[in-house]
XYZ file of C-alpha atoms in Angstrom:
409
model
C 0.077 -0.031 -0.022
C 1.335 3.485 -0.943
C 2.177 5.844 1.865
C 1.935 9.497 1.561
C 4.876 11.609 2.155
C 6.435 11.997 5.481
C 5.990 15.408 6.706
C 6.752 15.074 10.435
C 9.933 16.867 9.875
C 11.698 15.977 13.462
C 10.969 12.190 13.211
C 12.697 12.032 9.619
C 15.488 14.373 10.812
C 16.339 11.662 13.629
C 16.178 8.777 11.097
C 18.683 10.688 9.009
C 20.961 11.244 12.113
C 20.695 7.360 12.710
C 21.331 6.567 9.255
C 24.677 8.431 9.009
C 25.692 6.780 12.329
C 25.227 3.388 10.932
C 27.237 4.318 7.798
C 29.973 5.607 9.867
C 30.134 2.325 12.137
C 29.810 -0.008 8.890
C 33.026 1.822 7.852
C 34.968 1.142 11.153
C 37.550 -1.530 10.677
C 37.161 -3.293 13.831
C 33.170 -3.777 13.434
C 32.940 -5.179 9.985
C 35.802 -7.407 8.550
C 36.602 -6.443 4.923
C 34.745 -2.994 4.973
C 37.594 -1.065 3.050
C 40.211 -4.021 3.614
C 41.944 -5.276 0.674
C 44.687 -8.031 0.901
C 48.167 -6.935 0.033
C 49.243 -8.429 -3.333
C 52.106 -6.400 -4.075
C 55.425 -7.811 -4.562
C 56.692 -6.967 -1.110
C 53.888 -8.535 0.731
C 52.370 -12.073 0.151
C 48.450 -12.258 0.036
C 48.329 -14.320 3.038
C 49.995 -11.911 5.263
C 48.390 -9.006 7.250
C 45.959 -7.015 5.936
C 46.635 -3.409 4.800
C 44.775 -0.575 6.442
C 41.213 0.136 5.072
C 41.035 2.000 2.023
C 38.849 4.919 1.540
C 35.376 4.697 0.000
C 35.398 7.939 -1.699
C 37.981 10.470 -3.037
C 37.284 14.159 -3.749
C 39.382 15.482 -6.547
C 39.590 19.237 -7.013
C 41.592 22.242 -8.524
C 42.828 20.356 -11.460
C 43.894 22.010 -14.481
C 41.810 19.830 -16.592
C 38.261 20.401 -14.988
C 36.956 16.799 -16.232
C 39.160 15.094 -13.605
C 37.244 17.259 -10.673
C 34.771 15.394 -8.760
C 34.044 12.756 -6.467
C 35.138 9.097 -7.067
C 33.636 6.008 -5.056
C 35.275 2.752 -4.809
C 33.997 0.296 -7.356
C 33.485 -3.425 -6.596
C 36.165 -5.768 -5.323
C 35.846 -7.420 -8.780
C 37.456 -4.458 -10.609
C 40.504 -3.925 -8.237
C 43.809 -3.640 -9.924
C 47.247 -4.163 -8.369
C 45.799 -4.957 -4.919
C 43.778 -1.784 -4.453
C 40.421 -0.627 -5.486
C 39.312 1.391 -8.432
C 37.637 4.458 -7.870
C 34.961 5.910 -10.386
C 33.680 9.412 -10.737
C 29.949 9.373 -10.236
C 29.534 12.467 -12.742
C 31.562 10.975 -15.681
C 32.104 7.003 -15.013
C 34.740 6.898 -17.577
C 36.919 9.049 -15.205
C 39.010 6.674 -12.919
C 41.481 6.535 -10.431
C 43.415 3.147 -10.074
C 46.679 1.690 -8.930
C 48.980 0.640 -12.020
C 51.766 -1.644 -12.238
C 54.672 -2.035 -15.127
C 57.451 -4.325 -15.247
C 60.781 -3.393 -16.735
C 61.503 -5.718 -19.670
C 65.197 -5.621 -19.070
C 65.580 -5.951 -15.171
C 62.304 -7.607 -14.647
C 61.650 -5.281 -11.693
C 57.840 -4.061 -11.198
C 57.172 -0.771 -10.303
C 53.881 0.827 -9.122
C 51.905 3.924 -9.192
C 48.500 5.649 -9.336
C 47.155 6.927 -12.100
C 43.985 9.292 -12.805
C 42.497 8.539 -16.059
C 39.992 10.716 -18.290
C 36.953 9.838 -20.124
C 38.915 8.245 -22.869
C 41.260 6.231 -20.665
C 44.115 8.407 -21.268
C 46.199 9.156 -18.062
C 45.693 12.646 -17.121
C 47.772 12.709 -13.999
C 49.919 10.286 -12.071
C 51.790 9.614 -8.783
C 54.666 7.110 -8.690
C 54.769 5.347 -5.563
C 55.131 1.786 -4.047
C 52.500 2.543 -1.509
C 49.434 0.508 -1.456
C 47.323 3.544 0.056
C 46.157 6.363 -2.413
C 48.566 9.244 -2.213
C 47.146 12.673 -1.545
C 50.508 14.314 -2.780
C 53.159 13.985 -5.176
C 51.060 13.857 -8.410
C 52.413 14.930 -11.716
C 50.512 16.131 -15.020
C 50.549 13.585 -18.012
C 48.099 14.310 -20.463
C 46.316 16.912 -18.252
C 46.793 20.292 -17.700
C 48.583 22.259 -14.982
C 47.963 22.621 -12.010
C 48.002 18.897 -10.493
C 44.768 18.037 -8.648
C 44.363 17.831 -5.025
C 42.969 14.802 -3.274
C 41.091 14.073 -0.137
C 39.995 10.603 0.916
C 36.814 10.013 2.765
C 35.454 6.858 4.494
C 31.879 8.347 4.314
C 30.722 8.906 0.558
C 28.138 11.667 1.754
C 31.113 13.716 3.317
C 32.818 13.553 -0.078
C 29.748 14.770 -1.788
C 29.342 17.688 0.715
C 32.624 18.802 0.697
C 32.404 18.944 -3.124
C 29.148 20.920 -2.837
C 30.925 23.592 -0.768
C 33.947 23.953 -3.304
C 31.226 24.374 -6.183
C 29.312 27.313 -4.251
C 32.760 28.908 -3.726
C 33.227 28.604 -7.696
C 29.761 29.895 -8.384
C 30.148 32.934 -5.774
C 33.402 33.711 -7.449
C 32.053 33.647 -10.991
C 28.948 35.782 -9.941
C 31.664 38.376 -8.858
C 33.191 38.398 -12.196
C 29.611 38.622 -13.613
C 29.879 35.144 -15.385
C 26.107 34.187 -14.795
C 26.359 31.020 -17.053
C 29.405 29.812 -15.168
C 27.788 30.627 -11.669
C 24.579 28.868 -13.068
C 26.565 25.653 -14.056
C 28.469 25.735 -10.806
C 25.228 26.055 -8.784
C 23.526 23.108 -10.869
C 26.695 20.929 -10.146
C 26.385 21.731 -6.274
C 23.001 20.858 -5.891
C 23.335 17.736 -7.822
C 26.184 16.983 -5.350
C 23.776 17.381 -2.437
C 21.364 15.129 -4.120
C 23.857 12.315 -4.593
C 25.042 12.672 -1.075
C 21.874 11.100 -0.138
C 21.344 13.832 2.976
C 17.932 15.395 3.407
C 18.076 17.074 6.789
C 20.143 18.845 9.379
C 21.108 22.631 9.665
C 24.311 22.270 7.712
C 22.591 20.458 4.825
C 19.826 23.106 4.721
C 22.236 26.085 5.140
C 24.415 24.913 2.034
C 21.451 24.039 0.184
C 19.935 27.441 0.737
C 23.267 29.085 -0.282
C 23.586 27.210 -3.557
C 19.873 27.879 -4.467
C 20.262 31.522 -3.747
C 23.896 31.772 -5.714
C 21.826 29.892 -8.612
C 18.824 32.404 -8.465
C 21.004 35.301 -8.734
C 22.819 33.789 -11.609
C 19.482 32.751 -13.267
C 18.299 36.451 -12.584
C 21.323 37.813 -14.505
C 20.438 35.569 -17.483
C 16.850 36.756 -17.240
C 15.054 33.581 -16.223
C 12.988 35.178 -13.677
C 10.878 32.317 -13.154
C 13.590 29.883 -12.246
C 15.144 32.654 -10.346
C 11.982 33.018 -8.162
C 11.756 29.291 -7.761
C 15.144 28.755 -6.290
C 14.877 31.815 -3.981
C 11.526 30.650 -2.664
C 12.730 27.332 -2.038
C 15.745 28.716 -0.075
C 13.584 30.874 1.904
C 11.504 27.501 2.898
C 14.749 25.866 3.776
C 16.267 28.967 5.907
C 13.391 31.051 7.050
C 14.327 34.860 7.055
C 17.348 34.351 4.764
C 18.203 37.797 3.733
C 19.679 37.263 0.476
C 17.066 34.815 -0.450
C 14.326 37.396 0.275
C 16.152 39.799 -1.713
C 16.365 37.549 -4.836
C 13.091 36.529 -4.708
C 11.877 40.022 -4.489
C 13.843 40.900 -7.560
C 12.585 37.949 -9.368
C 9.083 38.852 -8.714
C 9.576 42.147 -9.660
C 11.338 40.917 -13.064
C 8.212 38.484 -13.701
C 5.805 41.778 -13.746
C 3.888 40.700 -10.468
C 3.143 44.537 -9.827
C 4.865 46.888 -7.482
C 7.283 46.295 -4.763
C 4.544 46.072 -2.174
C 2.500 43.794 -4.464
C 5.559 41.532 -4.651
C 5.843 41.693 -0.978
C 2.369 40.703 -0.375
C 2.762 37.799 -2.546
C 5.874 36.623 -0.779
C 4.154 36.847 2.563
C 3.305 33.128 2.703
C 7.081 32.025 1.819
C 8.983 30.497 4.764
C 6.142 28.887 6.555
C 7.209 25.650 5.285
C 3.955 25.177 3.378
C 5.363 25.284 -0.160
C 8.447 23.109 -0.290
C 8.307 19.541 0.805
C 11.011 19.231 3.780
C 11.232 15.534 3.303
C 12.412 16.018 -0.432
C 13.832 19.636 -0.253
C 15.618 19.498 -3.429
C 12.472 18.344 -5.505
C 11.501 21.675 -6.693
C 8.674 20.977 -8.917
C 5.922 21.600 -6.152
C 7.829 25.257 -5.723
C 7.390 25.504 -9.494
C 3.600 25.187 -9.375
C 3.429 27.656 -6.600
C 5.148 30.146 -8.926
C 2.850 29.408 -11.714
C -0.020 30.382 -9.312
C 1.615 33.383 -8.182
C 2.240 34.529 -11.617
C -1.519 33.780 -12.795
C -2.689 35.984 -9.733
C -0.378 38.662 -10.895
C -1.647 38.812 -14.186
C -5.527 38.912 -13.043
C -4.745 41.785 -10.836
C -2.931 43.475 -13.496
C -5.910 42.912 -15.978
C -8.200 44.384 -13.156
C -5.919 47.500 -12.785
C -5.497 48.074 -16.063
C -9.344 47.985 -16.971
C -9.598 50.634 -13.898
C -7.211 53.012 -15.464
C -8.737 52.966 -18.988
C -11.617 54.993 -17.716
C -14.380 52.363 -17.966
C -17.933 53.774 -17.663
C -19.322 53.774 -14.192
C -22.512 51.939 -12.966
C -24.648 55.097 -13.701
C -23.371 55.447 -17.162
C -24.163 51.852 -18.373
C -26.800 52.024 -21.088
C -30.128 50.842 -19.750
C -31.876 47.614 -21.075
C -35.281 47.409 -21.925
C -35.746 44.386 -20.194
C -34.634 44.672 -16.434
C -34.506 41.130 -15.934
C -32.069 40.506 -18.771
C -29.854 43.125 -17.273
C -29.664 41.431 -13.961
C -29.138 38.091 -15.680
C -26.268 39.251 -17.988
C -23.460 39.900 -15.179
C -23.827 36.264 -13.924
C -23.308 34.775 -17.376
C -20.422 37.054 -17.944
C -18.928 36.004 -14.646
C -19.113 32.551 -15.662
C -16.959 33.736 -18.597
C -14.684 35.109 -16.397
C -14.016 31.972 -14.313
C -13.248 30.108 -17.426
C -10.717 32.511 -19.003
C -9.611 35.521 -16.713
C -7.501 37.017 -19.454
C -9.559 36.225 -22.537
C -11.631 38.858 -24.671
C -14.494 37.557 -22.953
C -13.479 38.190 -19.353
C -12.510 41.681 -20.245
C -16.016 42.308 -21.609
C -17.254 40.591 -18.169
C -15.098 42.944 -16.033
C -17.163 45.999 -17.407
C -20.521 44.431 -16.235
C -19.524 43.408 -12.689
C -20.264 46.285 -10.197
C -17.666 44.890 -7.769
C -15.114 45.294 -10.067
C -16.014 48.856 -11.261
C -16.655 50.057 -7.894
C -13.634 48.373 -6.157
C -16.110 46.413 -3.622
C -15.645 42.807 -2.404
C -17.920 39.777 -3.320
C -20.651 39.477 -0.917
C -21.934 36.322 0.596
C -25.253 36.978 -1.070
C -23.606 37.356 -4.514
C -21.699 34.218 -3.999
C -24.601 32.144 -3.127
C -26.653 33.409 -6.051
C -23.871 32.570 -8.332
C -23.151 29.207 -7.230
C -27.077 28.378 -7.169
C -27.262 29.650 -10.836
C -24.415 27.503 -12.054
C -25.713 24.491 -10.465
C -23.482 24.147 -7.327
C -25.726 24.865 -4.558
C -23.732 22.844 -2.244
C -20.663 24.625 -2.634
C -18.475 25.871 0.217
C -19.188 29.080 1.926
C -16.961 31.988 1.533
C -14.243 32.111 4.165
C -14.149 35.737 4.278
C -14.822 38.626 2.037
C -13.012 38.623 -0.949
C -12.197 40.824 -3.860
C -13.568 39.605 -7.283
C -10.279 38.242 -8.728
C -9.427 36.474 -5.338
C -12.963 34.786 -5.423
C -12.641 33.578 -8.807
C -9.287 31.782 -7.936
C -10.767 30.545 -4.712
C -13.972 29.141 -6.211
C -12.397 27.317 -9.044
C -11.017 24.833 -6.562
C -14.143 24.464 -4.669
C -16.473 23.247 -7.391
C -16.528 19.521 -8.038
C -18.912 16.681 -8.554
C -19.409 16.442 -4.713
C -21.148 19.685 -4.577
C -22.943 19.977 -7.864
């Protein structure tokens, strides 16, 4: 049976902490034999002697002259081990590998060992000549790759490697923004959020703070590229993760203004609900589709409001200047029919005609309960929900659309 999404944030957060502890215990050499242990098979140590210390489960490569080499490499299965050590494969580009290699001198018969970092085509980009079985963090040389040589960091918990890489990508995105290189900043933000997704983390103050910073920097880059809808999505998601985030609020306000959501006061009103935790699913904080739907609704409300104000500023005839109809009953029925057209298409030509014939819009009045009851009875939904409070006409149309169904027809 399908279960609804878990929305009890504290319970899910405690389970996440417990899972991290289990991962750390699983990597402890004294608790699980063979976790990261590989038999020594070099020429110096027979295979039946003491086991070597645990190999890292993940390696972070950064600051390489060849950017294809940068990324998180995870240990592959033991079946792919080479020269007595595991092979590490990059998650983003599986063709990139780090492995221990051995070569025999044909004249002397002596075998030499070293570590290689190969690119997607298999060509060694960097190497570290060493007889050590452990992966070296220093002593690397450039082969087919460009200078500078990469920096390597080993991790026993892969999630920590992905988080560290996300932090580096955030710094790279921030630097690109300072240089006004918005495409590079956006690309770095995308990779940083992808690293957080691959880490498997979903909760915790450190995760939420880093995710919010990455969303903010990507939002600012998207704003610079003119993608205001995506900028608003990311800024809103950041505010949902870290309530009161100043940079995220500024970015959201700028994106809303760029989308044409009205004046600054109008945009502030639209953003009042942001940060309450009702927009983003905190159990899947990097799934932003639900935030995109919220942005679509905000844009729609802004368009309806803009249409209404535009009609008001065009000098529409007041109620006293409307032409009198010969049949008074026909005059009373016409607004209701036009209201139905407004509900179906608020921005269509028929909707604009309906605006002219609705007194509540022309006079700036709110829709009354009597008007609401009369309209729902006329359209055949007498059991529709009562109005929760007095609403302006455009607010009423949006609210009513979600409360008409076959259950109250």
